[in-house]
Amino acid sequence: MRNMINNIDACVHNIIDKYLFEIGVVILLAISFLIRWHLAPITMLSADYNDFLVPWTNVYVEEGLKGGLAQAFGSYYVPYNLFLGLISYLPLEPWVMIALFSCICDYVIGIFVYKISVCILKEKNCSDREIYRKSVIAGVVSVLLPATLMNGALWKQCDAVYTSFMIISLYYALKEKYNKSFLFLGISFAFKLQGIFILPFYVLLYIIRKKGLSFIHFVWIPGMYLIGGLPAIIAGRRVLDTYDCYLHQATYNGFDAMNILYPNIYTFGLTDYPALCLPAIMITLGIFILMALFVIQNKNNLTQQNLLLLATWCLWACVMFLPAIHERYNYPVLILLTVVYLLTDLKKIWTAIVLNLISCVQYGICLFHVRALEDSTMAIWHTIIFLYVTYDLINKLKIDDRGVQENEPKFF
């Protein structure tokens, strides 16, 4: 009997020694799934679910798919409305499929974060084992971030949906497969207006004359938007009522504020939307022009990791400087900033940690009505880390007269 126990112990220890990393990954993924499983049935904490998603879904219950699509209601464009219409036929509460859709997209993001990580680490000439392990860790971390755990499962939001297509698009951009990249970017934009926040990154790629990238690739974006509206037009909705959805969002009374619970620069008393909306857009454009001029001058140093950081910065600059930004619009920034420093510069991972902690406070305010920090405090920290990451990006791209990259800030 004693020998049998020893043999079993030896077998277990052998499995642990051989597959400890994989066992740990499976456990972490199981934890991420169980947390979502626990949060999904909780609906009373999400005002957006109860006040908007349920009534919108009920329209399809009462009017049918065709009748619902024929009406111009809600703040989502046709693809997500089509999803709400289809789930209205299922004998399930709306939260089941709404949460499931977003949670599936969380794991799609994790898969493509893994793929992006492989691209970056291969360029750094890491060993196969290191590439595999670091890439898997990056993918797992992306589905365990507080925002990704709560956004779809608890809040019943769809930020994971448009972000998943955006991350897929970014992966194919790094692989220089631009037809696929812009196809998925167009789908991202068709699901949510905020999918366009990464467009400046693609414009920069075009300006620096990235091989194989043509202006014609950008046609995919309006093309997918037009295709996305066809179900509503077929159902009988007027063309203008269909395609002015995002214009309607931009002028909607609920969005006429410089920021909506998002701690960016407009938290510092810059709240007059009629006066500051247009200047804010112009300032954002000016910031991107300045960055474009710098990137063009240093385009030979656009490695895969620098491209990923540049894409992250472009998304972040949009939510920092554009008006009418909501508390959830930095969802892809949280993921990408965490991944880029986790893979390439662990000393600076503190920036991603601070950003994720700020996001936790925002979710606490919106879901649990608990304010752990004042908006001004969050905005100060948010601005500091944005400026720090901006400096880090400039420093990584900068090349001195000898063509040598200056990796460290001289005044640090």
C-alpha positions as CSV (number, residue, x, y, z in Angstrom):
1,M,0.0,0.0,0.0
2,R,2.8,2.3,0.9
3,N,4.5,1.6,-2.4
4,M,1.3,2.4,-4.3
5,I,1.0,5.8,-2.6
6,N,4.6,6.6,-3.3
7,N,4.1,5.7,-6.9
8,I,1.1,7.9,-7.2
9,D,3.0,10.8,-5.5
10,A,5.9,10.3,-7.9
11,C,3.5,10.4,-10.9
12,V,1.8,13.5,-9.7
13,H,5.1,15.2,-9.0
14,N,6.3,14.2,-12.4
15,I,3.2,15.8,-14.1
16,I,3.6,18.9,-12.0
17,D,7.3,19.3,-12.9
18,K,6.6,18.8,-16.6
19,Y,3.4,20.8,-16.9
20,L,3.4,23.3,-14.1
21,F,3.2,26.3,-16.4
22,E,0.2,24.8,-18.3
23,I,-1.5,23.8,-15.1
24,G,-1.2,27.3,-13.8
25,V,-2.5,28.8,-17.0
26,V,-5.6,26.5,-17.0
27,I,-6.3,27.4,-13.4
28,L,-6.1,31.1,-14.2
29,L,-8.3,30.8,-17.2
30,A,-10.8,28.8,-15.1
31,I,-10.7,31.6,-12.5
32,S,-11.4,34.2,-15.2
33,F,-14.3,32.1,-16.4
34,L,-15.8,31.5,-13.0
35,I,-15.7,35.2,-12.1
36,R,-17.6,36.0,-15.2
37,W,-20.0,33.1,-14.5
38,H,-20.7,34.6,-11.1
39,L,-21.0,38.2,-12.2
40,A,-23.2,37.7,-15.3
41,P,-26.5,37.0,-13.5
42,I,-26.2,40.1,-11.4
43,T,-28.3,42.7,-13.2
44,M,-29.4,45.2,-10.6
45,L,-26.0,47.0,-10.5
46,S,-26.1,48.0,-14.2
47,A,-28.3,50.9,-14.9
48,D,-27.4,50.8,-18.5
49,Y,-28.7,47.2,-18.7
50,N,-32.0,47.9,-16.9
51,D,-32.7,51.4,-18.4
52,F,-31.6,50.8,-22.0
53,L,-30.7,47.3,-23.1
54,V,-33.8,45.6,-21.6
55,P,-36.3,48.2,-23.1
56,W,-34.5,48.0,-26.4
57,T,-34.7,44.2,-26.5
58,N,-38.4,44.4,-25.5
59,V,-39.0,46.5,-28.7
60,Y,-37.9,43.4,-30.7
61,V,-40.0,41.2,-28.5
62,E,-43.1,43.3,-29.3
63,E,-42.4,44.3,-32.9
64,G,-40.3,41.4,-34.2
65,L,-36.9,41.6,-35.8
66,K,-38.1,43.4,-38.9
67,G,-40.4,45.8,-37.0
68,G,-37.6,46.7,-34.5
69,L,-34.9,47.2,-37.1
70,A,-37.3,49.5,-39.1
71,Q,-37.3,51.9,-36.2
72,A,-34.6,54.3,-35.3
73,F,-34.2,53.9,-31.5
74,G,-31.4,53.4,-29.1
75,S,-27.7,54.6,-29.4
76,Y,-26.2,51.5,-31.0
77,Y,-25.7,51.1,-34.8
78,V,-27.4,48.4,-36.7
79,P,-25.0,45.4,-36.1
80,Y,-25.5,45.4,-32.3
81,N,-29.2,46.2,-32.7
82,L,-29.4,43.1,-35.0
83,F,-27.8,41.1,-32.2
84,L,-30.4,42.4,-29.7
85,G,-33.2,41.5,-32.1
86,L,-32.0,38.0,-32.7
87,I,-31.6,37.2,-28.9
88,S,-35.1,38.5,-28.3
89,Y,-36.3,35.2,-29.9
90,L,-34.5,33.1,-27.4
91,P,-36.3,31.8,-24.3
92,L,-33.7,33.5,-22.1
93,E,-33.3,36.7,-20.1
94,P,-31.5,39.3,-22.3
95,W,-28.5,39.4,-19.9
96,V,-27.5,35.8,-20.7
97,M,-26.6,36.4,-24.4
98,I,-25.5,40.0,-23.9
99,A,-23.0,39.0,-21.2
100,L,-22.0,35.9,-23.2
101,F,-21.3,37.8,-26.4
102,S,-19.0,40.3,-24.6
103,C,-17.3,37.5,-22.6
104,I,-16.6,35.5,-25.7
105,C,-15.0,38.6,-27.2
106,D,-12.8,38.9,-24.1
107,Y,-11.3,35.6,-24.9
108,V,-11.0,36.4,-28.6
109,I,-9.0,39.5,-27.4
110,G,-6.8,37.1,-25.3
111,I,-6.1,34.9,-28.3
112,F,-5.0,37.8,-30.5
113,V,-3.0,39.4,-27.6
114,Y,-1.1,36.1,-27.6
115,K,-0.6,36.4,-31.4
116,I,0.6,40.0,-31.2
117,S,2.9,39.0,-28.4
118,V,4.5,36.3,-30.5
119,C,5.1,38.9,-33.3
120,I,6.9,41.2,-30.9
121,L,8.9,38.6,-29.1
122,K,10.1,37.0,-32.3
123,E,11.5,40.3,-33.4
124,K,13.4,40.5,-30.1
125,N,15.0,37.1,-30.9
126,C,13.7,35.4,-27.8
127,S,13.9,31.7,-27.5
128,D,10.8,29.6,-28.5
129,R,10.2,28.7,-24.9
130,E,10.3,32.4,-23.8
131,I,8.1,33.5,-26.7
132,Y,5.5,30.8,-25.8
133,R,5.4,31.5,-22.1
134,K,5.4,35.3,-22.2
135,S,2.8,35.4,-25.0
136,V,0.5,33.0,-23.0
137,I,1.0,35.1,-19.9
138,A,0.1,38.3,-21.8
139,G,-3.1,36.6,-23.2
140,V,-4.1,35.4,-19.8
141,V,-3.5,38.7,-18.1
142,S,-5.7,40.4,-20.7
143,V,-8.7,38.4,-19.6
144,L,-8.0,38.9,-15.9
145,L,-7.8,42.7,-15.8
146,P,-10.5,44.2,-13.6
147,A,-12.1,46.1,-16.4
148,T,-12.3,43.1,-18.7
149,L,-13.8,41.0,-15.8
150,M,-16.5,43.6,-15.1
151,N,-17.3,45.3,-18.3
152,G,-19.2,42.6,-20.2
153,A,-20.2,40.2,-17.4
154,L,-21.3,42.7,-14.7
155,W,-22.0,45.9,-16.6
156,K,-23.4,44.2,-19.7
157,Q,-21.5,46.6,-21.9
158,C,-20.2,45.8,-25.4
159,D,-16.7,47.4,-25.3
160,A,-15.1,44.0,-25.6
161,V,-17.0,43.5,-28.9
162,Y,-15.6,46.4,-30.8
163,T,-12.2,46.1,-29.1
164,S,-11.9,42.5,-30.2
165,F,-12.2,43.4,-33.8
166,M,-9.8,46.3,-33.2
167,I,-7.2,44.0,-31.7
168,I,-7.6,41.6,-34.6
169,S,-7.1,44.5,-37.0
170,L,-4.0,45.6,-35.1
171,Y,-2.6,42.0,-35.3
172,Y,-3.0,41.9,-39.1
173,A,-1.5,45.5,-39.4
174,L,1.6,44.2,-37.6
175,K,1.7,41.3,-40.0
176,E,1.3,43.8,-42.9
177,K,-1.9,42.1,-44.1
178,Y,-3.8,45.3,-44.7
179,N,-6.9,44.0,-46.4
180,K,-7.7,41.9,-43.4
181,S,-6.6,44.6,-41.0
182,F,-8.9,47.2,-42.5
183,L,-11.8,44.7,-42.9
184,F,-11.7,44.1,-39.1
185,L,-11.2,47.8,-38.3
186,G,-14.4,48.5,-40.4
187,I,-16.3,45.8,-38.4
188,S,-15.1,47.4,-35.2
189,F,-16.3,50.8,-36.3
190,A,-19.6,49.3,-37.4
191,F,-20.2,47.9,-33.9
192,K,-19.2,51.1,-32.0
193,L,-18.1,54.6,-32.9
194,Q,-15.1,54.4,-30.6
195,G,-13.6,51.8,-32.9
196,I,-12.4,54.8,-34.9
197,F,-10.1,56.0,-32.1
198,I,-7.3,53.8,-33.5
199,L,-7.6,55.4,-37.0
200,P,-4.8,57.9,-36.4
201,F,-2.4,55.0,-36.0
202,Y,-3.3,53.7,-39.5
203,V,-3.0,57.2,-40.9
204,L,0.5,57.4,-39.5
205,L,1.3,54.0,-41.1
206,Y,0.1,55.4,-44.4
207,I,2.1,58.6,-44.1
208,I,5.3,56.8,-43.4
209,R,4.6,54.7,-46.6
210,K,4.4,51.3,-44.9
211,K,4.9,48.7,-47.6
212,G,1.7,47.4,-49.1
213,L,-0.5,50.0,-47.5
214,S,-2.7,52.0,-50.0
215,F,-5.3,54.7,-49.5
216,I,-7.8,52.2,-51.0
217,H,-7.5,50.1,-47.9
218,F,-9.2,52.9,-45.9
219,V,-12.4,52.3,-48.0
220,W,-13.0,49.2,-45.9
221,I,-14.1,51.4,-43.0
222,P,-17.0,53.3,-44.6
223,G,-17.7,50.1,-46.7
224,M,-18.3,48.0,-43.6
225,Y,-20.3,50.8,-42.1
226,L,-22.6,50.9,-45.1
227,I,-22.9,47.1,-45.2
228,G,-23.7,47.1,-41.5
229,G,-26.7,49.3,-42.1
230,L,-28.3,47.2,-44.8
231,P,-30.4,44.9,-42.4
232,A,-32.2,48.0,-41.2
233,I,-32.7,49.4,-44.7
234,I,-34.0,46.0,-45.9
235,A,-36.4,46.1,-42.9
236,G,-37.8,49.4,-44.1
237,R,-35.9,52.1,-42.2
238,R,-35.1,55.3,-44.2
239,V,-31.5,55.4,-45.5
240,L,-30.8,58.7,-43.7
241,D,-32.2,57.5,-40.4
242,T,-30.0,54.5,-40.7
243,Y,-26.7,56.0,-41.6
244,D,-26.8,59.1,-39.4
245,C,-26.6,57.0,-36.2
246,Y,-23.1,58.2,-35.2
247,L,-24.0,61.8,-36.1
248,H,-27.0,61.5,-33.9
249,Q,-24.8,60.1,-31.1
250,A,-22.4,63.1,-31.4
251,T,-25.3,65.5,-31.0
252,Y,-27.2,63.5,-28.3
253,N,-28.1,65.5,-25.2
254,G,-26.5,62.9,-22.9
255,F,-23.2,63.3,-24.7
256,D,-23.0,67.1,-24.6
257,A,-20.3,67.3,-21.9
258,M,-16.5,67.6,-22.2
259,N,-16.2,64.4,-20.3
260,I,-18.6,61.9,-18.7
261,L,-17.0,60.4,-15.6
262,Y,-13.7,60.1,-17.4
263,P,-10.7,61.7,-15.6
264,N,-8.9,63.5,-18.5
265,I,-7.6,67.0,-18.9
266,Y,-11.2,68.4,-19.0
267,T,-11.7,67.4,-15.4
268,F,-9.6,70.5,-14.4
269,G,-12.6,72.9,-14.7
270,L,-12.8,72.8,-18.5
271,T,-16.5,71.9,-18.7
272,D,-18.2,74.3,-21.1
273,Y,-19.1,72.0,-23.9
274,P,-20.5,74.5,-26.4
275,A,-17.4,76.7,-26.1
276,L,-14.7,74.0,-25.9
277,C,-16.0,71.1,-28.1
278,L,-14.6,72.4,-31.4
279,P,-11.3,73.7,-29.9
280,A,-10.8,70.3,-28.2
281,I,-11.2,68.5,-31.5
282,M,-8.7,70.9,-33.2
283,I,-6.2,70.5,-30.3
284,T,-6.4,66.7,-30.7
285,L,-5.8,67.0,-34.4
286,G,-2.8,69.3,-33.7
287,I,-1.3,66.8,-31.2
288,F,-1.6,64.0,-33.8
289,I,0.0,66.2,-36.5
290,L,3.0,66.9,-34.1
291,M,3.3,63.2,-33.4
292,A,3.1,62.4,-37.2
293,L,6.0,64.9,-37.9
294,F,8.1,63.2,-35.2
295,V,7.3,59.7,-36.4
296,I,8.1,60.5,-40.0
297,Q,11.5,61.8,-38.9
298,N,12.2,58.6,-37.0
299,K,10.3,56.1,-39.1
300,N,13.3,53.7,-39.4
301,N,13.0,52.9,-35.7
302,L,9.4,51.7,-35.9
303,T,9.9,48.2,-34.6
304,Q,6.9,45.9,-33.8
305,Q,7.0,46.8,-30.1
306,N,7.2,50.5,-30.9
307,L,4.3,50.2,-33.3
308,L,2.2,48.6,-30.6
309,L,3.1,51.4,-28.2
310,L,2.3,53.9,-30.9
311,A,-1.1,52.3,-31.5
312,T,-1.8,52.4,-27.7
313,W,-0.7,56.1,-27.5
314,C,-3.1,57.0,-30.4
315,L,-6.0,55.4,-28.6
316,W,-5.1,57.0,-25.4
317,A,-4.6,60.5,-26.9
318,C,-8.2,60.3,-28.3
319,V,-9.7,59.7,-24.8
320,M,-7.4,62.3,-23.2
321,F,-8.2,65.2,-25.5
322,L,-11.4,64.6,-27.4
323,P,-14.7,65.8,-25.9
324,A,-17.6,63.7,-24.6
325,I,-15.5,60.8,-23.5
326,H,-17.2,58.2,-21.2
327,E,-15.6,56.3,-18.4
328,R,-15.3,53.1,-20.4
329,Y,-13.7,54.4,-23.6
330,N,-10.2,53.6,-22.6
331,Y,-11.0,49.8,-22.5
332,P,-8.5,48.9,-25.3
333,V,-5.9,51.2,-23.8
334,L,-6.0,49.3,-20.5
335,I,-5.3,46.0,-22.4
336,L,-2.7,47.2,-24.8
337,L,-0.7,49.3,-22.3
338,T,-0.5,46.4,-19.9
339,V,0.6,44.0,-22.7
340,V,3.2,46.3,-24.2
341,Y,5.1,46.9,-20.9
342,L,4.5,43.4,-19.7
343,L,6.4,42.2,-22.8
344,T,9.0,44.8,-23.4
345,D,9.7,47.0,-20.4
346,L,8.6,45.5,-17.1
347,K,10.2,48.5,-15.2
348,K,7.4,50.7,-16.6
349,I,4.5,48.3,-15.9
350,W,3.6,50.6,-13.0
351,T,2.0,53.0,-15.6
352,A,-0.5,50.2,-16.6
353,I,-1.1,49.3,-12.9
354,V,-2.0,52.9,-12.1
355,L,-4.3,53.2,-15.1
356,N,-6.0,49.9,-14.2
357,L,-6.5,51.1,-10.6
358,I,-8.0,54.4,-11.8
359,S,-10.4,52.2,-14.0
360,C,-11.3,50.2,-10.9
361,V,-12.3,53.5,-9.1
362,Q,-14.4,54.5,-12.1
363,Y,-16.2,51.1,-12.2
364,G,-16.8,51.4,-8.5
365,I,-18.5,54.8,-9.0
366,C,-20.7,53.6,-11.9
367,L,-21.6,50.2,-10.6
368,F,-21.4,50.3,-6.8
369,H,-21.8,54.1,-6.2
370,V,-18.7,54.2,-4.1
371,R,-16.2,57.0,-4.8
372,A,-12.8,56.0,-3.5
373,L,-11.0,59.0,-5.2
374,E,-12.0,62.4,-6.3
375,D,-12.1,63.1,-10.0
376,S,-9.3,65.7,-9.8
377,T,-7.0,63.2,-8.1
378,M,-7.6,60.6,-10.8
379,A,-7.2,63.2,-13.5
380,I,-3.8,64.3,-12.1
381,W,-2.5,60.7,-12.0
382,H,-4.0,59.9,-15.4
383,T,-2.3,63.0,-16.9
384,I,1.1,62.2,-15.3
385,I,1.2,58.6,-16.6
386,F,0.0,59.7,-20.1
387,L,2.8,62.3,-20.3
388,Y,5.3,59.7,-19.0
389,V,4.2,57.1,-21.6
390,T,4.3,59.8,-24.3
391,Y,7.9,60.7,-23.3
392,D,8.8,57.0,-23.3
393,L,7.3,56.6,-26.8
394,I,9.3,59.6,-28.1
395,N,12.4,58.3,-26.4
396,K,12.0,54.8,-28.0
397,L,11.5,56.3,-31.4
398,K,14.2,58.9,-31.2
399,I,17.5,58.2,-33.0
400,D,20.6,60.3,-32.5
401,D,23.0,61.5,-35.2
402,R,24.8,58.2,-35.3
403,G,21.6,56.2,-35.8
404,V,21.7,54.9,-32.3
405,Q,18.4,54.6,-30.4
406,E,18.4,56.5,-27.1
407,N,16.6,54.0,-24.8
408,E,16.7,55.9,-21.5
409,P,15.5,59.3,-20.6
410,K,18.6,61.6,-20.1
411,F,17.0,63.5,-17.2
412,F,15.9,60.4,-15.2
